[in-house]
Amino acid sequence: MSSSDSVSAAVSMRFDAAPGALSGTVEVPGDKSISHRALMLSALAVGRSRVEGLLEGEDVLATAAAMRAMGARIEREADGIWHIDGVGVGGLLQPQTALDMGNSGTSTRLLMGLLASHDLTATFVGDASLSKRPMGRVIDPLSQMGAEFTASPGGRLPLTMRGTVPAVPITYRLPVASAQVKSAILLAGLNTPGITRVIEPIPTRDHSERMLTGFGAHINISNNADDERVIEVEGEVELRSMNIKVPGDPSSAAFLLVAALIVPNSIITVRNVTMNPTRAGLVTLLENMGGKIIRKNPRFLGGESGEIVYDLQVMHSVLTAIEPDPAAVPSMVDEFPVAFVAAALAQGRSVFRGLHELRVKESDRITVMADGLRSIGARVEEIEDGLVIDGTGGEALEGGATIATHLDHRIAMSFAVAGLASRKGVTIDDMRPVATSFPGFVDLLRALGAGV
């Protein structure tokens, strides 16, 4: 999606408080982070992998296209099952054209890591939103491993990289908590002789470590004397194919959970959501705000190294203000926009700090959310690293505004949820970005009884 496309063919929608409450049982699409990694590691494995529940949003389809361009055979059956025939670690082929990442920062950063230890050259391009996002935090460690980069000003796309064989194993301490940087280094380490090591002072989502273990990589996880998490991967190991069932995405479920909490008399169940401890931050935050959320039917997908999954029952609740610990940011970094909406309807003053990362997402999510919330009647103060929000105490927001998405899917969905708890409704100027992560979002809201 280009910026010109979004102007000429934008699809606006209005979201209103419906006469009734939200009710029903639904499932959200597969987890985006896990879907990306399932495709990449299956493409590096020997043999055929089977993936069920893959998120078929635009971001993940960009990863699939890139892996096909480098030699993997990837097919989707009519029943929604995906089959991937891998090329083996080190077996990726030179892409013949630029790799178009669309809006997907995850695809870009993880693939840069994957290619850093292959003897090939690749050019990455993306849409207007992705082309504004800096890649320097990945370029730095991968350059230490021997990869070479020619990037646009500010370390941005379009970007051309040349991998190297053999790459140099490194020990890298993350200066900023980032699962994408950690994963990029570990993926580069797969085809690098020796031990590649990442030290993370603050734990981040661990899907890469879990999935690498499932594919047969030699992963060692420990804590050092400073109680920092140390992840080691042994290079030049053959990966085995596997069958994967992708659980529901908690970042997508977040919008439905908050909607049910703030729309009076609502009660819904969202099935099959991963509650991986490194991803459950929003649910914990909402529970601490007084949200009535019941975790039901726990089970593991993929054995003990896989993902723990729950069905989440949630009902309308009187929410109270919150001041989350900045250390919890990595466990809910993508869910803060909708958490701001919950805070805007809560009792008291919520203070969110430590959110510098939100300024370099698809948009500056701190400023965009502050401006949008003010336009629909919320009391919000923007600070350098977050927001201060004085909630309504459960009273509906005024609404009545049109929100600019800035090509950001989570901005669009957050204000759609806000519109359901407003007096005059909220119009989203362009709902098309939602397709990057949550195809079917509007249909699910309608199925639950939302006014759309």
mmCIF file of N, CA, C and O in Angstrom, residues 320-404:
data_model
loop_
_atom_site.group_PDB
_atom_site.id
_atom_site.type_symbol
_atom_site.label_atom_id
_atom_site.label_comp_id
_atom_site.label_asym_id
_atom_site.label_seq_id
_atom_site.Cartn_x
_atom_site.Cartn_y
_atom_site.Cartn_z
ATOM 1 N N THR A 320 -10.268 1.102 36.941
ATOM 2 C CA THR A 320 -9.594 2.130 37.721
ATOM 3 C C THR A 320 -8.250 2.463 37.087
ATOM 4 O O THR A 320 -7.687 1.666 36.329
ATOM 5 N N ALA A 321 -7.738 3.643 37.407
ATOM 6 C CA ALA A 321 -6.509 4.132 36.782
ATOM 7 C C ALA A 321 -5.330 3.220 37.091
ATOM 8 O O ALA A 321 -5.326 2.457 38.061
ATOM 9 N N ILE A 322 -4.322 3.336 36.265
ATOM 10 C CA ILE A 322 -3.148 2.460 36.359
ATOM 11 C C ILE A 322 -1.895 3.275 36.087
ATOM 12 O O ILE A 322 -1.927 4.272 35.351
ATOM 13 N N GLU A 323 -0.776 2.880 36.679
ATOM 14 C CA GLU A 323 0.537 3.438 36.353
ATOM 15 C C GLU A 323 1.488 2.262 36.160
ATOM 16 O O GLU A 323 2.203 1.869 37.087
ATOM 17 N N PRO A 324 1.500 1.666 34.960
ATOM 18 C CA PRO A 324 2.268 0.436 34.758
ATOM 19 C C PRO A 324 3.768 0.658 34.891
ATOM 20 O O PRO A 324 4.293 1.728 34.587
ATOM 21 N N ASP A 325 4.445 -0.385 35.350
ATOM 22 C CA ASP A 325 5.907 -0.375 35.463
ATOM 23 C C ASP A 325 6.503 -0.348 34.056
ATOM 24 O O ASP A 325 6.159 -1.186 33.218
ATOM 25 N N PRO A 326 7.395 0.608 33.745
ATOM 26 C CA PRO A 326 8.020 0.618 32.414
ATOM 27 C C PRO A 326 8.690 -0.699 32.050
ATOM 28 O O PRO A 326 8.848 -0.999 30.866
ATOM 29 N N ALA A 327 9.078 -1.505 33.048
ATOM 30 C CA ALA A 327 9.694 -2.806 32.749
ATOM 31 C C ALA A 327 8.722 -3.740 32.046
ATOM 32 O O ALA A 327 9.139 -4.723 31.422
ATOM 33 N N ALA A 328 7.414 -3.455 32.131
ATOM 34 C CA ALA A 328 6.413 -4.311 31.487
ATOM 35 C C ALA A 328 6.197 -3.954 30.022
ATOM 36 O O ALA A 328 5.463 -4.660 29.325
ATOM 37 N N VAL A 329 6.839 -2.896 29.549
ATOM 38 C CA VAL A 329 6.591 -2.429 28.184
ATOM 39 C C VAL A 329 6.806 -3.516 27.135
ATOM 40 O O VAL A 329 5.963 -3.706 26.247
ATOM 41 N N PRO A 330 7.913 -4.303 27.170
ATOM 42 C CA PRO A 330 8.096 -5.294 26.110
ATOM 43 C C PRO A 330 6.973 -6.323 26.023
ATOM 44 O O PRO A 330 6.724 -6.877 24.954
ATOM 45 N N SER A 331 6.284 -6.596 27.130
ATOM 46 C CA SER A 331 5.240 -7.618 27.120
ATOM 47 C C SER A 331 3.925 -7.124 26.544
ATOM 48 O O SER A 331 2.985 -7.908 26.390
ATOM 49 N N MET A 332 3.834 -5.819 26.211
ATOM 50 C CA MET A 332 2.598 -5.294 25.626
ATOM 51 C C MET A 332 2.865 -4.081 24.744
ATOM 52 O O MET A 332 2.015 -3.210 24.598
ATOM 53 N N VAL A 333 4.038 -4.038 24.132
ATOM 54 C CA VAL A 333 4.435 -2.837 23.401
ATOM 55 C C VAL A 333 3.448 -2.493 22.292
ATOM 56 O O VAL A 333 3.181 -1.309 22.028
ATOM 57 N N ASP A 334 2.840 -3.502 21.652
ATOM 58 C CA ASP A 334 1.903 -3.229 20.562
ATOM 59 C C ASP A 334 0.500 -2.915 21.049
ATOM 60 O O ASP A 334 -0.338 -2.457 20.268
ATOM 61 N N GLU A 335 0.233 -3.165 22.326
ATOM 62 C CA GLU A 335 -1.125 -3.016 22.834
ATOM 63 C C GLU A 335 -1.363 -1.682 23.542
ATOM 64 O O GLU A 335 -2.482 -1.404 23.986
ATOM 65 N N PHE A 336 -0.342 -0.836 23.659
ATOM 66 C CA PHE A 336 -0.535 0.413 24.389
ATOM 67 C C PHE A 336 -1.594 1.328 23.778
ATOM 68 O O PHE A 336 -2.347 1.968 24.523
ATOM 69 N N PRO A 337 -1.710 1.437 22.442
ATOM 70 C CA PRO A 337 -2.766 2.320 21.931
ATOM 71 C C PRO A 337 -4.153 1.982 22.467
ATOM 72 O O PRO A 337 -4.896 2.879 22.892
ATOM 73 N N VAL A 338 -4.510 0.718 22.500
ATOM 74 C CA VAL A 338 -5.843 0.373 23.008
ATOM 75 C C VAL A 338 -5.876 0.427 24.530
ATOM 76 O O VAL A 338 -6.931 0.669 25.132
ATOM 77 N N ALA A 339 -4.721 0.250 25.193
ATOM 78 C CA ALA A 339 -4.672 0.456 26.641
ATOM 79 C C ALA A 339 -4.971 1.917 26.982
ATOM 80 O O ALA A 339 -5.614 2.211 28.001
ATOM 81 N N PHE A 340 -4.525 2.848 26.137
ATOM 82 C CA PHE A 340 -4.846 4.257 26.353
ATOM 83 C C PHE A 340 -6.359 4.486 26.299
ATOM 84 O O PHE A 340 -6.904 5.301 27.046
ATOM 85 N N VAL A 341 -7.032 3.778 25.406
ATOM 86 C CA VAL A 341 -8.488 3.901 25.311
ATOM 87 C C VAL A 341 -9.141 3.415 26.602
ATOM 88 O O VAL A 341 -10.044 4.054 27.141
ATOM 89 N N ALA A 342 -8.667 2.271 27.111
ATOM 90 C CA ALA A 342 -9.204 1.768 28.382
ATOM 91 C C ALA A 342 -8.993 2.793 29.500
ATOM 92 O O ALA A 342 -9.901 3.049 30.310
ATOM 93 N N ALA A 343 -7.818 3.407 29.545
ATOM 94 C CA ALA A 343 -7.520 4.399 30.577
ATOM 95 C C ALA A 343 -8.417 5.625 30.452
ATOM 96 O O ALA A 343 -8.779 6.243 31.457
ATOM 97 N N ALA A 344 -8.778 5.984 29.203
ATOM 98 C CA ALA A 344 -9.633 7.152 28.989
ATOM 99 C C ALA A 344 -11.033 6.955 29.553
ATOM 100 O O ALA A 344 -11.742 7.929 29.820
ATOM 101 N N LEU A 345 -11.457 5.691 29.756
ATOM 102 C CA LEU A 345 -12.774 5.383 30.313
ATOM 103 C C LEU A 345 -12.700 4.988 31.783
ATOM 104 O O LEU A 345 -13.732 4.691 32.393
ATOM 105 N N ALA A 346 -11.499 4.962 32.362
ATOM 106 C CA ALA A 346 -11.322 4.481 33.735
ATOM 107 C C ALA A 346 -11.591 5.593 34.743
ATOM 108 O O ALA A 346 -11.768 6.770 34.392
ATOM 109 N N GLN A 347 -11.592 5.214 36.015
ATOM 110 C CA GLN A 347 -11.716 6.171 37.110
ATOM 111 C C GLN A 347 -10.317 6.608 37.552
ATOM 112 O O GLN A 347 -9.492 5.771 37.915
ATOM 113 N N GLY A 348 -10.051 7.928 37.524
ATOM 114 C CA GLY A 348 -8.779 8.422 38.013
ATOM 115 C C GLY A 348 -7.777 8.701 36.909
ATOM 116 O O GLY A 348 -8.084 8.635 35.710
ATOM 117 N N ARG A 349 -6.555 9.013 37.338
ATOM 118 C CA ARG A 349 -5.476 9.411 36.423
ATOM 119 C C ARG A 349 -4.511 8.259 36.195
ATOM 120 O O ARG A 349 -3.910 7.730 37.130
ATOM 121 N N SER A 350 -4.340 7.895 34.937
ATOM 122 C CA SER A 350 -3.363 6.874 34.542
ATOM 123 C C SER A 350 -2.121 7.551 33.989
ATOM 124 O O SER A 350 -2.217 8.554 33.268
ATOM 125 N N VAL A 351 -0.964 7.008 34.336
ATOM 126 C CA VAL A 351 0.309 7.561 33.873
ATOM 127 C C VAL A 351 1.090 6.449 33.183
ATOM 128 O O VAL A 351 1.376 5.412 33.782
ATOM 129 N N PHE A 352 1.424 6.676 31.919
ATOM 130 C CA PHE A 352 2.181 5.704 31.124
ATOM 131 C C PHE A 352 3.540 6.313 30.795
ATOM 132 O O PHE A 352 3.617 7.363 30.143
ATOM 133 N N ARG A 353 4.612 5.636 31.231
ATOM 134 C CA ARG A 353 5.968 6.111 30.978
ATOM 135 C C ARG A 353 6.813 4.992 30.357
ATOM 136 O O ARG A 353 6.419 3.832 30.352
ATOM 137 N N GLY A 354 7.973 5.374 29.857
ATOM 138 C CA GLY A 354 8.904 4.401 29.295
ATOM 139 C C GLY A 354 8.519 3.911 27.919
ATOM 140 O O GLY A 354 8.914 2.815 27.515
ATOM 141 N N LEU A 355 7.769 4.738 27.170
ATOM 142 C CA LEU A 355 7.215 4.288 25.893
ATOM 143 C C LEU A 355 7.919 4.900 24.687
ATOM 144 O O LEU A 355 7.298 5.116 23.642
ATOM 145 N N HIS A 356 9.219 5.182 24.805
ATOM 146 C CA HIS A 356 9.954 5.768 23.678
ATOM 147 C C HIS A 356 9.776 4.950 22.403
ATOM 148 O O HIS A 356 9.727 5.511 21.301
ATOM 149 N N GLU A 357 9.688 3.635 22.532
ATOM 150 C CA GLU A 357 9.572 2.757 21.366
ATOM 151 C C GLU A 357 8.342 3.091 20.527
ATOM 152 O O GLU A 357 8.339 2.905 19.303
ATOM 153 N N LEU A 358 7.289 3.612 21.150
ATOM 154 C CA LEU A 358 6.060 3.897 20.418
ATOM 155 C C LEU A 358 6.230 5.051 19.436
ATOM 156 O O LEU A 358 5.417 5.214 18.525
ATOM 157 N N ARG A 359 7.265 5.828 19.592
ATOM 158 C CA ARG A 359 7.467 6.958 18.664
ATOM 159 C C ARG A 359 8.049 6.510 17.328
ATOM 160 O O ARG A 359 8.062 7.303 16.369
ATOM 161 N N VAL A 360 8.532 5.283 17.227
ATOM 162 C CA VAL A 360 9.136 4.803 15.974
ATOM 163 C C VAL A 360 8.413 3.564 15.464
ATOM 164 O O VAL A 360 8.999 2.697 14.827
ATOM 165 N N LYS A 361 7.124 3.476 15.745
ATOM 166 C CA LYS A 361 6.296 2.414 15.172
ATOM 167 C C LYS A 361 5.769 2.885 13.810
ATOM 168 O O LYS A 361 6.328 3.801 13.192
ATOM 169 N N GLU A 362 4.662 2.280 13.349
ATOM 170 C CA GLU A 362 4.105 2.679 12.059
ATOM 171 C C GLU A 362 3.793 4.174 12.025
ATOM 172 O O GLU A 362 3.799 4.805 10.967
ATOM 173 N N SER A 363 3.481 4.722 13.189
ATOM 174 C CA SER A 363 3.361 6.167 13.361
ATOM 175 C C SER A 363 3.976 6.498 14.711
ATOM 176 O O SER A 363 4.396 5.607 15.448
ATOM 177 N N ASP A 364 4.026 7.790 15.051
ATOM 178 C CA ASP A 364 4.385 8.176 16.414
ATOM 179 C C ASP A 364 3.128 7.939 17.250
ATOM 180 O O ASP A 364 2.249 8.806 17.347
ATOM 181 N N ARG A 365 3.036 6.761 17.847
ATOM 182 C CA ARG A 365 1.782 6.374 18.477
ATOM 183 C C ARG A 365 1.461 7.177 19.736
ATOM 184 O O ARG A 365 0.299 7.231 20.144
ATOM 185 N N ILE A 366 2.448 7.811 20.330
ATOM 186 C CA ILE A 366 2.173 8.653 21.493
ATOM 187 C C ILE A 366 1.429 9.915 21.056
ATOM 188 O O ILE A 366 0.345 10.235 21.550
ATOM 189 N N THR A 367 1.995 10.620 20.081
ATOM 190 C CA THR A 367 1.372 11.856 19.613
ATOM 191 C C THR A 367 0.050 11.593 18.914
ATOM 192 O O THR A 367 -0.943 12.305 19.141
ATOM 193 N N VAL A 368 0.000 10.592 18.056
ATOM 194 C CA VAL A 368 -1.229 10.319 17.304
ATOM 195 C C VAL A 368 -2.368 9.924 18.236
ATOM 196 O O VAL A 368 -3.505 10.381 18.085
ATOM 197 N N MET A 369 -2.075 9.097 19.239
ATOM 198 C CA MET A 369 -3.123 8.706 20.178
ATOM 199 C C MET A 369 -3.547 9.901 21.039
ATOM 200 O O MET A 369 -4.750 10.087 21.313
ATOM 201 N N ALA A 370 -2.595 10.728 21.464
ATOM 202 C CA ALA A 370 -2.945 11.902 22.277
ATOM 203 C C ALA A 370 -3.864 12.839 21.499
ATOM 204 O O ALA A 370 -4.914 13.274 22.006
ATOM 205 N N ASP A 371 -3.493 13.133 20.264
ATOM 206 C CA ASP A 371 -4.311 14.041 19.457
ATOM 207 C C ASP A 371 -5.699 13.460 19.203
ATOM 208 O O ASP A 371 -6.716 14.161 19.304
ATOM 209 N N GLY A 372 -5.744 12.177 18.869
ATOM 210 C CA GLY A 372 -7.027 11.561 18.571
ATOM 211 C C GLY A 372 -7.934 11.477 19.784
ATOM 212 O O GLY A 372 -9.140 11.742 19.702
ATOM 213 N N LEU A 373 -7.373 11.108 20.925
ATOM 214 C CA LEU A 373 -8.185 11.010 22.142
ATOM 215 C C LEU A 373 -8.737 12.375 22.542
ATOM 216 O O LEU A 373 -9.901 12.503 22.944
ATOM 217 N N ARG A 374 -7.907 13.412 22.431
ATOM 218 C CA ARG A 374 -8.412 14.756 22.748
ATOM 219 C C ARG A 374 -9.572 15.133 21.823
ATOM 220 O O ARG A 374 -10.544 15.756 22.257
ATOM 221 N N SER A 375 -9.464 14.751 20.552
ATOM 222 C CA SER A 375 -10.495 15.141 19.587
ATOM 223 C C SER A 375 -11.838 14.490 19.865
ATOM 224 O O SER A 375 -12.873 14.967 19.381
ATOM 225 N N ILE A 376 -11.855 13.410 20.657
ATOM 226 C CA ILE A 376 -13.128 12.766 20.982
ATOM 227 C C ILE A 376 -13.505 12.962 22.448
ATOM 228 O O ILE A 376 -14.374 12.270 22.975
ATOM 229 N N GLY A 377 -12.835 13.910 23.103
ATOM 230 C CA GLY A 377 -13.270 14.313 24.425
ATOM 231 C C GLY A 377 -12.485 13.794 25.597
ATOM 232 O O GLY A 377 -12.841 14.079 26.756
ATOM 233 N N ALA A 378 -11.415 13.060 25.376
ATOM 234 C CA ALA A 378 -10.613 12.556 26.488
ATOM 235 C C ALA A 378 -9.664 13.642 26.981
ATOM 236 O O ALA A 378 -9.271 14.537 26.228
ATOM 237 N N ARG A 379 -9.306 13.556 28.260
ATOM 238 C CA ARG A 379 -8.365 14.502 28.855
ATOM 239 C C ARG A 379 -6.995 13.836 28.894
ATOM 240 O O ARG A 379 -6.759 12.910 29.673
ATOM 241 N N VAL A 380 -6.087 14.329 28.059
ATOM 242 C CA VAL A 380 -4.798 13.676 27.826
ATOM 243 C C VAL A 380 -3.685 14.707 27.833
ATOM 244 O O VAL A 380 -3.801 15.774 27.223
ATOM 245 N N GLU A 381 -2.586 14.382 28.505
ATOM 246 C CA GLU A 381 -1.369 15.188 28.457
ATOM 247 C C GLU A 381 -0.247 14.330 27.890
ATOM 248 O O GLU A 381 0.007 13.224 28.372
ATOM 249 N N GLU A 382 0.401 14.833 26.858
ATOM 250 C CA GLU A 382 1.531 14.120 26.266
ATOM 251 C C GLU A 382 2.809 14.495 26.995
ATOM 252 O O GLU A 382 3.084 15.671 27.226
ATOM 253 N N ILE A 383 3.599 13.489 27.389
ATOM 254 C CA ILE A 383 4.913 13.704 27.972
ATOM 255 C C ILE A 383 5.946 13.042 27.063
ATOM 256 O O ILE A 383 5.597 12.359 26.106
ATOM 257 N N GLU A 384 7.207 13.255 27.375
ATOM 258 C CA GLU A 384 8.266 12.800 26.453
ATOM 259 C C GLU A 384 8.181 11.314 26.163
ATOM 260 O O GLU A 384 8.336 10.887 25.012
ATOM 261 N N ASP A 385 7.939 10.515 27.185
ATOM 262 C CA ASP A 385 7.988 9.068 27.004
ATOM 263 C C ASP A 385 6.643 8.399 27.267
ATOM 264 O O ASP A 385 6.590 7.232 27.605
ATOM 265 N N GLY A 386 5.540 9.150 27.101
ATOM 266 C CA GLY A 386 4.256 8.508 27.331
ATOM 267 C C GLY A 386 3.102 9.482 27.397
ATOM 268 O O GLY A 386 3.152 10.581 26.818
ATOM 269 N N LEU A 387 2.046 9.084 28.119
ATOM 270 C CA LEU A 387 0.832 9.882 28.239
ATOM 271 C C LEU A 387 0.337 9.882 29.678
ATOM 272 O O LEU A 387 0.529 8.903 30.412
ATOM 273 N N VAL A 388 -0.320 10.979 30.060
ATOM 274 C CA VAL A 388 -1.076 11.061 31.299
ATOM 275 C C VAL A 388 -2.543 11.231 30.911
ATOM 276 O O VAL A 388 -2.883 12.162 30.160
ATOM 277 N N ILE A 389 -3.393 10.338 31.389
ATOM 278 C CA ILE A 389 -4.791 10.313 30.956
ATOM 279 C C ILE A 389 -5.701 10.380 32.173
ATOM 280 O O ILE A 389 -5.607 9.538 33.075
ATOM 281 N N ASP A 390 -6.582 11.362 32.198
ATOM 282 C CA ASP A 390 -7.608 11.459 33.231
ATOM 283 C C ASP A 390 -8.883 10.826 32.689
ATOM 284 O O ASP A 390 -9.502 11.351 31.746
ATOM 285 N N GLY A 391 -9.274 9.703 33.276
ATOM 286 C CA GLY A 391 -10.396 8.949 32.763
ATOM 287 C C GLY A 391 -11.746 9.570 33.057
ATOM 288 O O GLY A 391 -11.881 10.439 33.934
ATOM 289 N N THR A 392 -12.762 9.111 32.361
ATOM 290 C CA THR A 392 -14.129 9.629 32.504
ATOM 291 C C THR A 392 -14.873 8.969 33.658
ATOM 292 O O THR A 392 -15.997 9.368 33.963
ATOM 293 N N GLY A 393 -14.295 7.943 34.267
ATOM 294 C CA GLY A 393 -15.004 7.220 35.315
ATOM 295 C C GLY A 393 -16.079 6.301 34.777
ATOM 296 O O GLY A 393 -16.996 5.913 35.514
ATOM 297 N N GLY A 394 -15.970 5.946 33.513
ATOM 298 C CA GLY A 394 -16.950 5.057 32.904
ATOM 299 C C GLY A 394 -17.964 5.767 32.035
ATOM 300 O O GLY A 394 -18.720 5.115 31.300
ATOM 301 N N GLU A 395 -18.020 7.099 32.103
ATOM 302 C CA GLU A 395 -18.929 7.850 31.237
ATOM 303 C C GLU A 395 -18.438 7.780 29.788
ATOM 304 O O GLU A 395 -17.235 7.779 29.522
ATOM 305 N N ALA A 396 -19.378 7.750 28.851
ATOM 306 C CA ALA A 396 -19.015 7.669 27.444
ATOM 307 C C ALA A 396 -18.199 8.885 27.022
ATOM 308 O O ALA A 396 -18.403 10.004 27.526
ATOM 309 N N LEU A 397 -17.277 8.683 26.111
ATOM 310 C CA LEU A 397 -16.559 9.793 25.502
ATOM 311 C C LEU A 397 -17.491 10.573 24.579
ATOM 312 O O LEU A 397 -18.513 10.044 24.113
ATOM 313 N N GLU A 398 -17.150 11.818 24.294
ATOM 314 C CA GLU A 398 -18.000 12.639 23.438
ATOM 315 C C GLU A 398 -18.046 12.095 22.013
ATOM 316 O O GLU A 398 -19.096 11.979 21.400
ATOM 317 N N GLY A 399 -16.867 11.756 21.437
ATOM 318 C CA GLY A 399 -16.841 11.274 20.057
ATOM 319 C C GLY A 399 -17.065 12.395 19.073
ATOM 320 O O GLY A 399 -16.848 13.578 19.360
ATOM 321 N N GLY A 400 -17.507 12.032 17.867
ATOM 322 C CA GLY A 400 -17.859 13.005 16.849
ATOM 323 C C GLY A 400 -16.748 13.391 15.902
ATOM 324 O O GLY A 400 -16.982 14.133 14.943
ATOM 325 N N ALA A 401 -15.540 12.896 16.124
ATOM 326 C CA ALA A 401 -14.405 13.299 15.284
ATOM 327 C C ALA A 401 -14.094 12.241 14.227
ATOM 328 O O ALA A 401 -14.526 11.092 14.315
ATOM 329 N N THR A 402 -13.330 12.665 13.226
ATOM 330 C CA THR A 402 -12.754 11.748 12.245
ATOM 331 C C THR A 402 -11.275 11.590 12.563
ATOM 332 O O THR A 402 -10.544 12.587 12.681
ATOM 333 N N ILE A 403 -10.825 10.353 12.704
ATOM 334 C CA ILE A 403 -9.451 10.048 13.115
ATOM 335 C C ILE A 403 -8.596 9.707 11.898
ATOM 336 O O ILE A 403 -8.986 8.868 11.070
ATOM 337 N N ALA A 404 -7.429 10.327 11.806
ATOM 338 C CA ALA A 404 -6.459 9.988 10.756
ATOM 339 C C ALA A 404 -5.600 8.825 11.238
ATOM 340 O O ALA A 404 -4.996 8.891 12.306
#
